[in-house]
Amino acid sequence: MLTDDATWTLPGDNTISGTAVGADAVVERARKIASYGLDFRLLHILVSRENMALSLHNTAQRGDVRLDEHLSTVCRLRDGRIASIETYLSDVPGMNAFFV
C-alpha cells in the first residue's frame, strides 16, 4: 500500500507534527495517533486523475482537552502505491494542545 520511501507530513508543533519518512515511520505515526483514542469519521474519498484525498472529521477527548477537527489528507500515488501523504487541518492550535 505504501512505497518504501513514503512520507507523511502534518502541520503544527506537537508530538505528531513534521514529516515521517519511510513506510515504517508512516505506519508508526498512524499507531501513535490511534493510541490517543482518536475517533475519525470518513466523510468523502476524492479522486483526481492520478491521486486521491480523504475528507475526515476527527474527535477525541483526553481529560479536559477535546479535539474536534476537520481535515483533508492528500495522497500522491506512484505505481499504484502511496508515495506521499500531506494532511491539511482546520484547527492546528487544537491539534497542538491535544497531541502532547
XYZ file of C-alpha atoms in Angstrom:
100
model
C 0.000 0.000 0.000
C 2.938 2.369 0.754
C 6.159 2.833 -1.179
C 9.281 2.081 0.869
C 10.203 5.787 0.805
C 6.689 7.069 1.594
C 6.360 10.307 3.566
C 3.573 11.801 5.694
C 3.625 15.497 6.558
C 1.458 17.012 9.295
C 1.347 20.701 10.301
C 1.726 22.038 13.797
C 4.226 21.856 16.612
C 3.405 18.755 18.617
C 4.374 15.119 19.068
C 2.953 14.004 15.684
C 3.909 17.065 13.580
C 6.525 17.179 10.865
C 7.381 14.626 8.218
C 7.550 10.893 8.823
C 9.915 9.326 6.274
C 9.662 5.691 5.199
C 6.796 3.220 5.243
C 7.610 2.016 8.766
C 7.635 5.596 10.103
C 4.292 6.352 8.415
C 2.706 3.265 9.992
C 4.221 4.104 13.382
C 2.734 7.618 13.195
C -0.716 6.157 12.491
C -0.314 3.877 15.510
C 0.744 6.798 17.699
C -2.287 8.852 16.618
C -4.584 5.875 17.320
C -3.038 5.493 20.801
C -4.632 8.844 21.733
C -8.101 7.323 21.342
C -8.912 9.246 18.181
C -12.322 8.663 16.649
C -12.446 9.505 12.964
C -15.289 9.670 10.508
C -14.524 9.272 6.826
C -16.669 11.866 5.067
C -15.503 11.555 1.479
C -12.954 9.858 -0.744
C -11.963 12.242 -3.524
C -10.041 11.165 -6.595
C -8.130 13.012 -9.269
C -6.634 11.626 -12.424
C -3.572 10.281 -10.581
C -4.038 10.856 -6.835
C -6.623 10.798 -4.061
C -7.685 12.644 -0.925
C -9.663 11.745 2.175
C -12.023 14.158 3.910
C -12.236 13.284 7.615
C -13.722 14.550 10.875
C -11.608 13.645 13.914
C -12.726 13.846 17.524
C -11.191 12.729 20.798
C -11.024 13.709 24.448
C -8.127 13.454 26.862
C -9.051 14.776 30.290
C -10.327 18.327 29.772
C -8.700 18.650 26.345
C -11.018 17.984 23.420
C -10.039 17.505 19.780
C -12.620 18.371 17.123
C -11.117 18.956 13.697
C -11.860 18.557 10.030
C -9.063 17.547 7.746
C -8.110 16.605 4.253
C -5.381 14.084 3.657
C -3.926 14.191 0.163
C -2.223 11.019 -1.062
C 0.077 11.153 -4.053
C 0.432 7.808 -5.759
C 3.360 6.211 -7.572
C 2.987 2.904 -9.366
C -0.336 2.284 -7.629
C 1.012 2.815 -4.095
C 1.008 5.798 -1.735
C 4.287 7.707 -2.103
C 3.432 10.807 -0.073
C 0.724 11.985 2.267
C 0.076 15.580 3.266
C -2.572 16.458 5.830
C -4.401 19.797 5.959
C -6.175 20.694 9.233
C -8.964 23.050 10.262
C -7.600 23.559 13.804
C -3.814 23.399 14.148
C -3.799 25.057 17.624
C -6.322 22.441 18.809
C -4.138 19.665 17.439
C -1.089 21.169 19.193
C -2.969 21.211 22.508
C -4.183 17.631 22.140
C -1.113 15.761 20.870
C 1.395 16.484 23.652
